[in-house]
Amino acid sequence: DGGITQSPKYLFRKEGQNVTLSCEQNLNHDAMYWYRQDPGQGLRLIYYSQIVNDFQKGDIAEGYSVSREKKESFPLTVTSAQKNPTAFYLCASSPIAAGGTEAFFGQGTRLTVV
Amino acid sequence: QQQVKQSPQSLIVQKGGISIINCAYENTAFDYFPWYQQFPGKGPALLIAIRPDVSEKKEGRFTISFNKSAKQFSLHIMDSQPGDSATYFCAARIFQAGTALIFGKGTTLSVSS
């Protein structure tokens, strides 16, 4: 089935560690996005990419890094510089050709710092 | 100018009633306005969306009303059901620029039976 797969579903990180969240899509979408969700804060954009080997910072990019080496994959690394990483992380993708508007979301990764 | 303001933060409606959630925006360059529904522990899913060239769009029990001059849009859920209990997010996007969706902070809807 076509869709977006995020893994793992739950992730625990010790303070000072970097962790990488996986996002893979088989929808042949050009654009991919990472959002962070905190209670009462909605979805805030971390990074997005419209094409392979190119990406842009969102509103809260500090302490995060991404790569886009393949069209299907857009992993997010939460670095030790992110001071409050405990949150629900959502990956999305969308086509950017004319008429393509809907963003499809994965099921999320819940990251907890222990 | 990039914000989308959503209200109320939470909403309790009786079964069979009408749920209304409102959003307002400032950036007149926005030209795509979707609503997403999210259940606990899941990713958001597109519910319904509207472009600014129409004032209303209806899909089943869900209706978007759009007021371009007031820069406001709202979601109406008719005959609300307990299964509609979820968090709803409005969003906006400058489609032609291929930019990301900007989300409101969400409304938690509880439909009591």
PDB file of C-alpha atoms in Angstrom:
ATOM      1  CA  ASP A   1       0.000   0.000   0.000  1.00  0.00           C
ATOM      2  CA  GLY A   2       1.166   3.555  -0.712  1.00  0.00           C
ATOM      3  CA  GLY A   3       1.906   5.762   2.230  1.00  0.00           C
ATOM      4  CA  ILE A   4       4.376   7.255   4.649  1.00  0.00           C
ATOM      5  CA  THR A   5       6.196   5.098   7.153  1.00  0.00           C
ATOM      6  CA  GLN A   6       7.784   6.561  10.252  1.00  0.00           C
ATOM      7  CA  SER A   7       9.967   4.538  12.540  1.00  0.00           C
ATOM      8  CA  PRO A   8      10.309   3.829  15.325  1.00  0.00           C
ATOM      9  CA  LYS A   9       6.904   4.553  16.857  1.00  0.00           C
ATOM     10  CA  TYR A  10       8.466   5.197  20.266  1.00  0.00           C
ATOM     11  CA  LEU A  11      12.017   6.344  20.930  1.00  0.00           C
ATOM     12  CA  PHE A  12      13.844   7.029  24.157  1.00  0.00           C
ATOM     13  CA  ARG A  13      16.936   9.197  24.249  1.00  0.00           C
ATOM     14  CA  LYS A  14      19.416   9.872  26.970  1.00  0.00           C
ATOM     15  CA  GLU A  15      20.433  13.465  27.453  1.00  0.00           C
ATOM     16  CA  GLY A  16      23.401  14.376  25.263  1.00  0.00           C
ATOM     17  CA  GLN A  17      22.664  11.750  22.618  1.00  0.00           C
ATOM     18  CA  ASN A  18      21.805  12.292  18.977  1.00  0.00           C
ATOM     19  CA  VAL A  19      18.933  10.228  17.602  1.00  0.00           C
ATOM     20  CA  THR A  20      17.632   9.810  14.061  1.00  0.00           C
ATOM     21  CA  LEU A  21      13.977   9.427  13.143  1.00  0.00           C
ATOM     22  CA  SER A  22      13.184   7.650   9.909  1.00  0.00           C
ATOM     23  CA  CYS A  23      10.609   8.731   7.319  1.00  0.00           C
ATOM     24  CA  GLU A  24      10.030   6.841   4.066  1.00  0.00           C
ATOM     25  CA  GLN A  25       7.322   7.428   1.447  1.00  0.00           C
ATOM     26  CA  ASN A  26       6.321   5.452  -1.628  1.00  0.00           C
ATOM     27  CA  LEU A  27       3.860   8.019  -2.975  1.00  0.00           C
ATOM     28  CA  ASN A  28       6.386   9.471  -5.440  1.00  0.00           C
ATOM     29  CA  HIS A  29       5.917  12.878  -3.816  1.00  0.00           C
ATOM     30  CA  ASP A  30       8.498  15.574  -4.398  1.00  0.00           C
ATOM     31  CA  ALA A  31       8.081  17.462  -1.127  1.00  0.00           C
ATOM     32  CA  MET A  32       8.620  16.149   2.374  1.00  0.00           C
ATOM     33  CA  TYR A  33       8.221  17.844   5.733  1.00  0.00           C
ATOM     34  CA  TRP A  34       8.989  17.385   9.420  1.00  0.00           C
ATOM     35  CA  TYR A  35       6.682  18.831  12.077  1.00  0.00           C
ATOM     36  CA  ARG A  36       6.889  18.784  15.839  1.00  0.00           C
ATOM     37  CA  GLN A  37       3.702  18.527  17.900  1.00  0.00           C
ATOM     38  CA  ASP A  38       3.464  19.589  21.545  1.00  0.00           C
ATOM     39  CA  PRO A  39       0.224  19.772  23.558  1.00  0.00           C
ATOM     40  CA  GLY A  40      -1.605  23.027  22.828  1.00  0.00           C
ATOM     41  CA  GLN A  41       1.011  24.131  20.289  1.00  0.00           C
ATOM     42  CA  GLY A  42      -0.318  22.672  17.081  1.00  0.00           C
ATOM     43  CA  LEU A  43       2.131  21.456  14.464  1.00  0.00           C
ATOM     44  CA  ARG A  44       5.311  23.492  14.075  1.00  0.00           C
ATOM     45  CA  LEU A  45       7.509  23.140  11.008  1.00  0.00           C
ATOM     46  CA  ILE A  46      11.082  21.952  11.577  1.00  0.00           C
ATOM     47  CA  TYR A  47      12.430  21.390   8.046  1.00  0.00           C
ATOM     48  CA  TYR A  48      11.062  20.791   4.588  1.00  0.00           C
ATOM     49  CA  SER A  49      12.452  19.637   1.270  1.00  0.00           C
ATOM     50  CA  GLN A  50      11.027  20.155  -2.197  1.00  0.00           C
ATOM     51  CA  ILE A  51      13.675  18.212  -4.093  1.00  0.00           C
ATOM     52  CA  VAL A  52      16.497  15.758  -3.524  1.00  0.00           C
ATOM     53  CA  ASN A  53      19.647  17.279  -2.013  1.00  0.00           C
ATOM     54  CA  ASP A  54      17.853  20.486  -1.052  1.00  0.00           C
ATOM     55  CA  PHE A  55      15.987  21.480   2.109  1.00  0.00           C
ATOM     56  CA  GLN A  56      14.896  24.594   3.975  1.00  0.00           C
ATOM     57  CA  LYS A  57      14.639  25.466   7.652  1.00  0.00           C
ATOM     58  CA  GLY A  58      11.235  25.861   9.183  1.00  0.00           C
ATOM     59  CA  ASP A  59      10.237  27.862  12.237  1.00  0.00           C
ATOM     60  CA  ILE A  60      12.011  25.689  14.827  1.00  0.00           C
ATOM     61  CA  ALA A  61      15.060  24.191  13.061  1.00  0.00           C
ATOM     62  CA  GLU A  62      17.572  24.824  15.857  1.00  0.00           C
ATOM     63  CA  GLY A  63      18.908  21.563  17.280  1.00  0.00           C
ATOM     64  CA  TYR A  64      17.724  19.482  14.330  1.00  0.00           C
ATOM     65  CA  SER A  65      19.301  18.343  11.071  1.00  0.00           C
ATOM     66  CA  VAL A  66      17.992  16.571   7.980  1.00  0.00           C
ATOM     67  CA  SER A  67      19.187  15.036   4.741  1.00  0.00           C
ATOM     68  CA  ARG A  68      17.445  14.270   1.464  1.00  0.00           C
ATOM     69  CA  GLU A  69      19.667  11.897  -0.490  1.00  0.00           C
ATOM     70  CA  LYS A  70      16.750   9.982  -2.008  1.00  0.00           C
ATOM     71  CA  LYS A  71      13.309  11.128  -3.072  1.00  0.00           C
ATOM     72  CA  GLU A  72      11.698   8.495  -0.842  1.00  0.00           C
ATOM     73  CA  SER A  73      13.567   9.270   2.370  1.00  0.00           C
ATOM     74  CA  PHE A  74      13.827  12.290   4.665  1.00  0.00           C
ATOM     75  CA  PRO A  75      15.435  11.354   8.006  1.00  0.00           C
ATOM     76  CA  LEU A  76      15.474  13.792  10.922  1.00  0.00           C
ATOM     77  CA  THR A  77      18.306  13.892  13.462  1.00  0.00           C
ATOM     78  CA  VAL A  78      17.571  15.352  16.856  1.00  0.00           C
ATOM     79  CA  THR A  79      20.923  16.546  18.136  1.00  0.00           C
ATOM     80  CA  SER A  80      22.129  17.128  21.668  1.00  0.00           C
ATOM     81  CA  ALA A  81      21.767  20.859  20.949  1.00  0.00           C
ATOM     82  CA  GLN A  82      17.973  20.520  21.075  1.00  0.00           C
ATOM     83  CA  LYS A  83      17.258  21.398  24.674  1.00  0.00           C
ATOM     84  CA  ASN A  84      13.694  20.128  24.903  1.00  0.00           C
ATOM     85  CA  PRO A  85      13.328  17.272  22.424  1.00  0.00           C
ATOM     86  CA  THR A  86      10.495  15.366  24.107  1.00  0.00           C
ATOM     87  CA  ALA A  87       7.600  15.644  21.619  1.00  0.00           C
ATOM     88  CA  PHE A  88       5.565  13.884  18.967  1.00  0.00           C
ATOM     89  CA  TYR A  89       7.285  14.131  15.562  1.00  0.00           C
ATOM     90  CA  LEU A  90       5.316  13.948  12.342  1.00  0.00           C
ATOM     91  CA  CYS A  91       6.613  13.484   8.817  1.00  0.00           C
ATOM     92  CA  ALA A  92       4.511  14.445   5.790  1.00  0.00           C
ATOM     93  CA  SER A  93       4.796  14.499   2.027  1.00  0.00           C
ATOM     94  CA  SER A  94       2.957  16.174  -0.815  1.00  0.00           C
ATOM     95  CA  PRO A  95       3.199  16.541  -4.568  1.00  0.00           C
ATOM     96  CA  ILE A  96       4.141  20.022  -5.719  1.00  0.00           C
ATOM     97  CA  ALA A  97       3.051  19.769  -9.313  1.00  0.00           C
ATOM     98  CA  ALA A  98       0.072  21.903 -10.340  1.00  0.00           C
ATOM     99  CA  GLY A  99      -3.029  20.611  -8.626  1.00  0.00           C
ATOM    100  CA  GLY A 100      -1.153  18.663  -5.989  1.00  0.00           C
ATOM    101  CA  THR A 101      -2.029  20.086  -2.634  1.00  0.00           C
ATOM    102  CA  GLU A 102      -2.821  17.458  -0.027  1.00  0.00           C
ATOM    103  CA  ALA A 103      -0.146  16.667   2.535  1.00  0.00           C
ATOM    104  CA  PHE A 104      -0.156  13.068   3.753  1.00  0.00           C
ATOM    105  CA  PHE A 105       1.139  12.365   7.242  1.00  0.00           C
ATOM    106  CA  GLY A 106       2.849   9.384   8.783  1.00  0.00           C
ATOM    107  CA  GLN A 107       1.752   7.926  12.119  1.00  0.00           C
ATOM    108  CA  GLY A 108       4.398   9.778  14.076  1.00  0.00           C
ATOM    109  CA  THR A 109       7.310   9.031  16.381  1.00  0.00           C
ATOM    110  CA  ARG A 110       7.036   9.844  20.054  1.00  0.00           C
ATOM    111  CA  LEU A 111      10.437  10.833  21.404  1.00  0.00           C
ATOM    112  CA  THR A 112      11.085  10.912  25.121  1.00  0.00           C
ATOM    113  CA  VAL A 113      14.256  12.056  26.851  1.00  0.00           C
ATOM    114  CA  VAL A 114      15.113   9.904  29.860  1.00  0.00           C
TER     115      VAL A 114
ATOM    116  CA  GLN B   1       1.671  37.345   8.956  1.00  0.00           C
ATOM    117  CA  GLN B   2       2.442  33.665   8.795  1.00  0.00           C
ATOM    118  CA  GLN B   3       0.170  32.731  11.677  1.00  0.00           C
ATOM    119  CA  VAL B   4      -3.144  30.967  11.547  1.00  0.00           C
ATOM    120  CA  LYS B   5      -5.209  31.616  14.665  1.00  0.00           C
ATOM    121  CA  GLN B   6      -7.690  28.912  15.680  1.00  0.00           C
ATOM    122  CA  SER B   7     -10.487  28.956  18.228  1.00  0.00           C
ATOM    123  CA  PRO B   8     -11.799  27.579  20.488  1.00  0.00           C
ATOM    124  CA  GLN B   9      -9.036  25.502  22.046  1.00  0.00           C
ATOM    125  CA  SER B  10     -11.589  22.928  23.194  1.00  0.00           C
ATOM    126  CA  LEU B  11     -15.234  22.238  22.444  1.00  0.00           C
ATOM    127  CA  ILE B  12     -17.876  20.002  23.983  1.00  0.00           C
ATOM    128  CA  VAL B  13     -20.958  19.267  21.893  1.00  0.00           C
ATOM    129  CA  GLN B  14     -23.898  16.971  22.462  1.00  0.00           C
ATOM    130  CA  LYS B  15     -24.552  14.164  20.037  1.00  0.00           C
ATOM    131  CA  GLY B  16     -26.557  15.474  17.113  1.00  0.00           C
ATOM    132  CA  GLY B  17     -25.445  19.056  17.644  1.00  0.00           C
ATOM    133  CA  ILE B  18     -23.397  21.345  15.422  1.00  0.00           C
ATOM    134  CA  SER B  19     -19.682  21.801  16.067  1.00  0.00           C
ATOM    135  CA  ILE B  20     -18.121  25.037  14.825  1.00  0.00           C
ATOM    136  CA  ILE B  21     -14.392  25.773  14.770  1.00  0.00           C
ATOM    137  CA  ASN B  22     -13.011  29.067  13.526  1.00  0.00           C
ATOM    138  CA  CYS B  23      -9.717  30.175  12.008  1.00  0.00           C
ATOM    139  CA  ALA B  24      -8.288  33.525  10.963  1.00  0.00           C
ATOM    140  CA  TYR B  25      -5.231  34.441   8.930  1.00  0.00           C
ATOM    141  CA  GLU B  26      -3.336  37.572   7.951  1.00  0.00           C
ATOM    142  CA  ASN B  27      -1.307  36.631   4.887  1.00  0.00           C
ATOM    143  CA  THR B  28      -3.432  37.326   1.813  1.00  0.00           C
ATOM    144  CA  ALA B  29      -1.050  35.217  -0.270  1.00  0.00           C
ATOM    145  CA  PHE B  30      -2.472  32.049   1.287  1.00  0.00           C
ATOM    146  CA  ASP B  31      -4.569  30.245  -1.306  1.00  0.00           C
ATOM    147  CA  TYR B  32      -5.230  26.793   0.083  1.00  0.00           C
ATOM    148  CA  PHE B  33      -7.048  26.129   3.356  1.00  0.00           C
ATOM    149  CA  PRO B  34      -7.356  22.520   4.576  1.00  0.00           C
ATOM    150  CA  TRP B  35      -8.748  21.059   7.766  1.00  0.00           C
ATOM    151  CA  TYR B  36      -7.095  18.014   9.312  1.00  0.00           C
ATOM    152  CA  GLN B  37      -8.517  15.543  11.829  1.00  0.00           C
ATOM    153  CA  GLN B  38      -6.261  13.776  14.295  1.00  0.00           C
ATOM    154  CA  PHE B  39      -7.036  10.925  16.677  1.00  0.00           C
ATOM    155  CA  PRO B  40      -4.800  10.300  19.714  1.00  0.00           C
ATOM    156  CA  GLY B  41      -1.476   8.726  18.810  1.00  0.00           C
ATOM    157  CA  LYS B  42      -2.105   9.017  15.080  1.00  0.00           C
ATOM    158  CA  GLY B  43      -0.998  11.345  12.327  1.00  0.00           C
ATOM    159  CA  PRO B  44      -3.404  14.014  11.040  1.00  0.00           C
ATOM    160  CA  ALA B  45      -5.580  13.138   8.061  1.00  0.00           C
ATOM    161  CA  LEU B  46      -7.085  15.565   5.563  1.00  0.00           C
ATOM    162  CA  LEU B  47     -10.778  16.119   6.219  1.00  0.00           C
ATOM    163  CA  ILE B  48     -11.775  18.804   3.755  1.00  0.00           C
ATOM    164  CA  ALA B  49     -10.105  21.728   1.977  1.00  0.00           C
ATOM    165  CA  ILE B  50     -11.088  24.906   0.159  1.00  0.00           C
ATOM    166  CA  ARG B  51      -9.533  27.374  -2.261  1.00  0.00           C
ATOM    167  CA  PRO B  52     -10.399  31.088  -1.910  1.00  0.00           C
ATOM    168  CA  ASP B  53     -12.383  31.269  -5.134  1.00  0.00           C
ATOM    169  CA  VAL B  54     -15.406  29.641  -3.412  1.00  0.00           C
ATOM    170  CA  SER B  55     -17.247  30.660  -0.237  1.00  0.00           C
ATOM    171  CA  GLU B  56     -18.411  27.233   0.893  1.00  0.00           C
ATOM    172  CA  LYS B  57     -17.581  23.584   0.379  1.00  0.00           C
ATOM    173  CA  LYS B  58     -19.565  20.668   1.734  1.00  0.00           C
ATOM    174  CA  GLU B  59     -18.601  17.028   2.052  1.00  0.00           C
ATOM    175  CA  GLY B  60     -21.116  14.920   3.906  1.00  0.00           C
ATOM    176  CA  ARG B  61     -21.574  16.327   7.402  1.00  0.00           C
ATOM    177  CA  PHE B  62     -18.523  18.592   7.094  1.00  0.00           C
ATOM    178  CA  THR B  63     -18.700  22.120   5.652  1.00  0.00           C
ATOM    179  CA  ILE B  64     -16.044  24.799   5.245  1.00  0.00           C
ATOM    180  CA  SER B  65     -17.259  28.393   5.137  1.00  0.00           C
ATOM    181  CA  PHE B  66     -14.756  30.891   3.753  1.00  0.00           C
ATOM    182  CA  ASN B  67     -14.889  34.688   4.095  1.00  0.00           C
ATOM    183  CA  LYS B  68     -12.114  36.165   1.989  1.00  0.00           C
ATOM    184  CA  SER B  69     -12.725  39.787   2.962  1.00  0.00           C
ATOM    185  CA  ALA B  70     -12.619  38.968   6.675  1.00  0.00           C
ATOM    186  CA  LYS B  71      -9.725  36.539   6.189  1.00  0.00           C
ATOM    187  CA  GLN B  72     -11.576  33.889   8.158  1.00  0.00           C
ATOM    188  CA  PHE B  73     -12.709  30.338   7.552  1.00  0.00           C
ATOM    189  CA  SER B  74     -14.578  27.865   9.667  1.00  0.00           C
ATOM    190  CA  LEU B  75     -15.412  24.180   9.914  1.00  0.00           C
ATOM    191  CA  HIS B  76     -18.975  23.125  10.649  1.00  0.00           C
ATOM    192  CA  ILE B  77     -19.714  19.542  11.670  1.00  0.00           C
ATOM    193  CA  MET B  78     -23.410  18.812  11.394  1.00  0.00           C
ATOM    194  CA  ASP B  79     -25.104  16.056  13.420  1.00  0.00           C
ATOM    195  CA  SER B  80     -21.941  15.598  15.499  1.00  0.00           C
ATOM    196  CA  GLN B  81     -21.252  12.008  16.558  1.00  0.00           C
ATOM    197  CA  PRO B  82     -19.083  10.526  19.340  1.00  0.00           C
ATOM    198  CA  GLY B  83     -16.786   9.176  16.594  1.00  0.00           C
ATOM    199  CA  ASP B  84     -16.043  12.789  15.615  1.00  0.00           C
ATOM    200  CA  SER B  85     -14.270  13.297  18.943  1.00  0.00           C
ATOM    201  CA  ALA B  86     -10.755  14.228  17.884  1.00  0.00           C
ATOM    202  CA  THR B  87      -8.412  17.182  17.505  1.00  0.00           C
ATOM    203  CA  TYR B  88      -9.025  19.382  14.485  1.00  0.00           C
ATOM    204  CA  PHE B  89      -6.416  21.605  12.879  1.00  0.00           C
ATOM    205  CA  CYS B  90      -6.938  24.325  10.333  1.00  0.00           C
ATOM    206  CA  ALA B  91      -4.045  25.181   8.054  1.00  0.00           C
ATOM    207  CA  ALA B  92      -3.052  27.480   5.233  1.00  0.00           C
ATOM    208  CA  ARG B  93      -0.500  27.412   2.478  1.00  0.00           C
ATOM    209  CA  ILE B  94       0.827  29.459  -0.406  1.00  0.00           C
ATOM    210  CA  PHE B  95       0.355  26.731  -2.977  1.00  0.00           C
ATOM    211  CA  GLN B  96       2.181  28.241  -5.894  1.00  0.00           C
ATOM    212  CA  ALA B  97       5.303  28.776  -3.820  1.00  0.00           C
ATOM    213  CA  GLY B  98       5.305  25.096  -2.856  1.00  0.00           C
ATOM    214  CA  THR B  99       5.687  26.029   0.757  1.00  0.00           C
ATOM    215  CA  ALA B 100       4.742  24.004   3.786  1.00  0.00           C
ATOM    216  CA  LEU B 101       1.395  24.129   5.544  1.00  0.00           C
ATOM    217  CA  ILE B 102       1.071  26.563   8.445  1.00  0.00           C
ATOM    218  CA  PHE B 103      -1.151  25.074  11.156  1.00  0.00           C
ATOM    219  CA  GLY B 104      -3.408  26.514  13.802  1.00  0.00           C
ATOM    220  CA  LYS B 105      -2.939  25.286  17.362  1.00  0.00           C
ATOM    221  CA  GLY B 106      -5.822  22.844  17.186  1.00  0.00           C
ATOM    222  CA  THR B 107      -9.256  22.328  18.719  1.00  0.00           C
ATOM    223  CA  THR B 108     -10.063  19.292  20.833  1.00  0.00           C
ATOM    224  CA  LEU B 109     -13.651  18.255  20.163  1.00  0.00           C
ATOM    225  CA  SER B 110     -15.577  16.004  22.520  1.00  0.00           C
ATOM    226  CA  VAL B 111     -19.001  14.814  21.445  1.00  0.00           C
ATOM    227  CA  SER B 112     -21.003  13.502  24.361  1.00  0.00           C
ATOM    228  CA  SER B 113     -23.548  10.763  23.914  1.00  0.00           C
TER     229      SER B 113
END
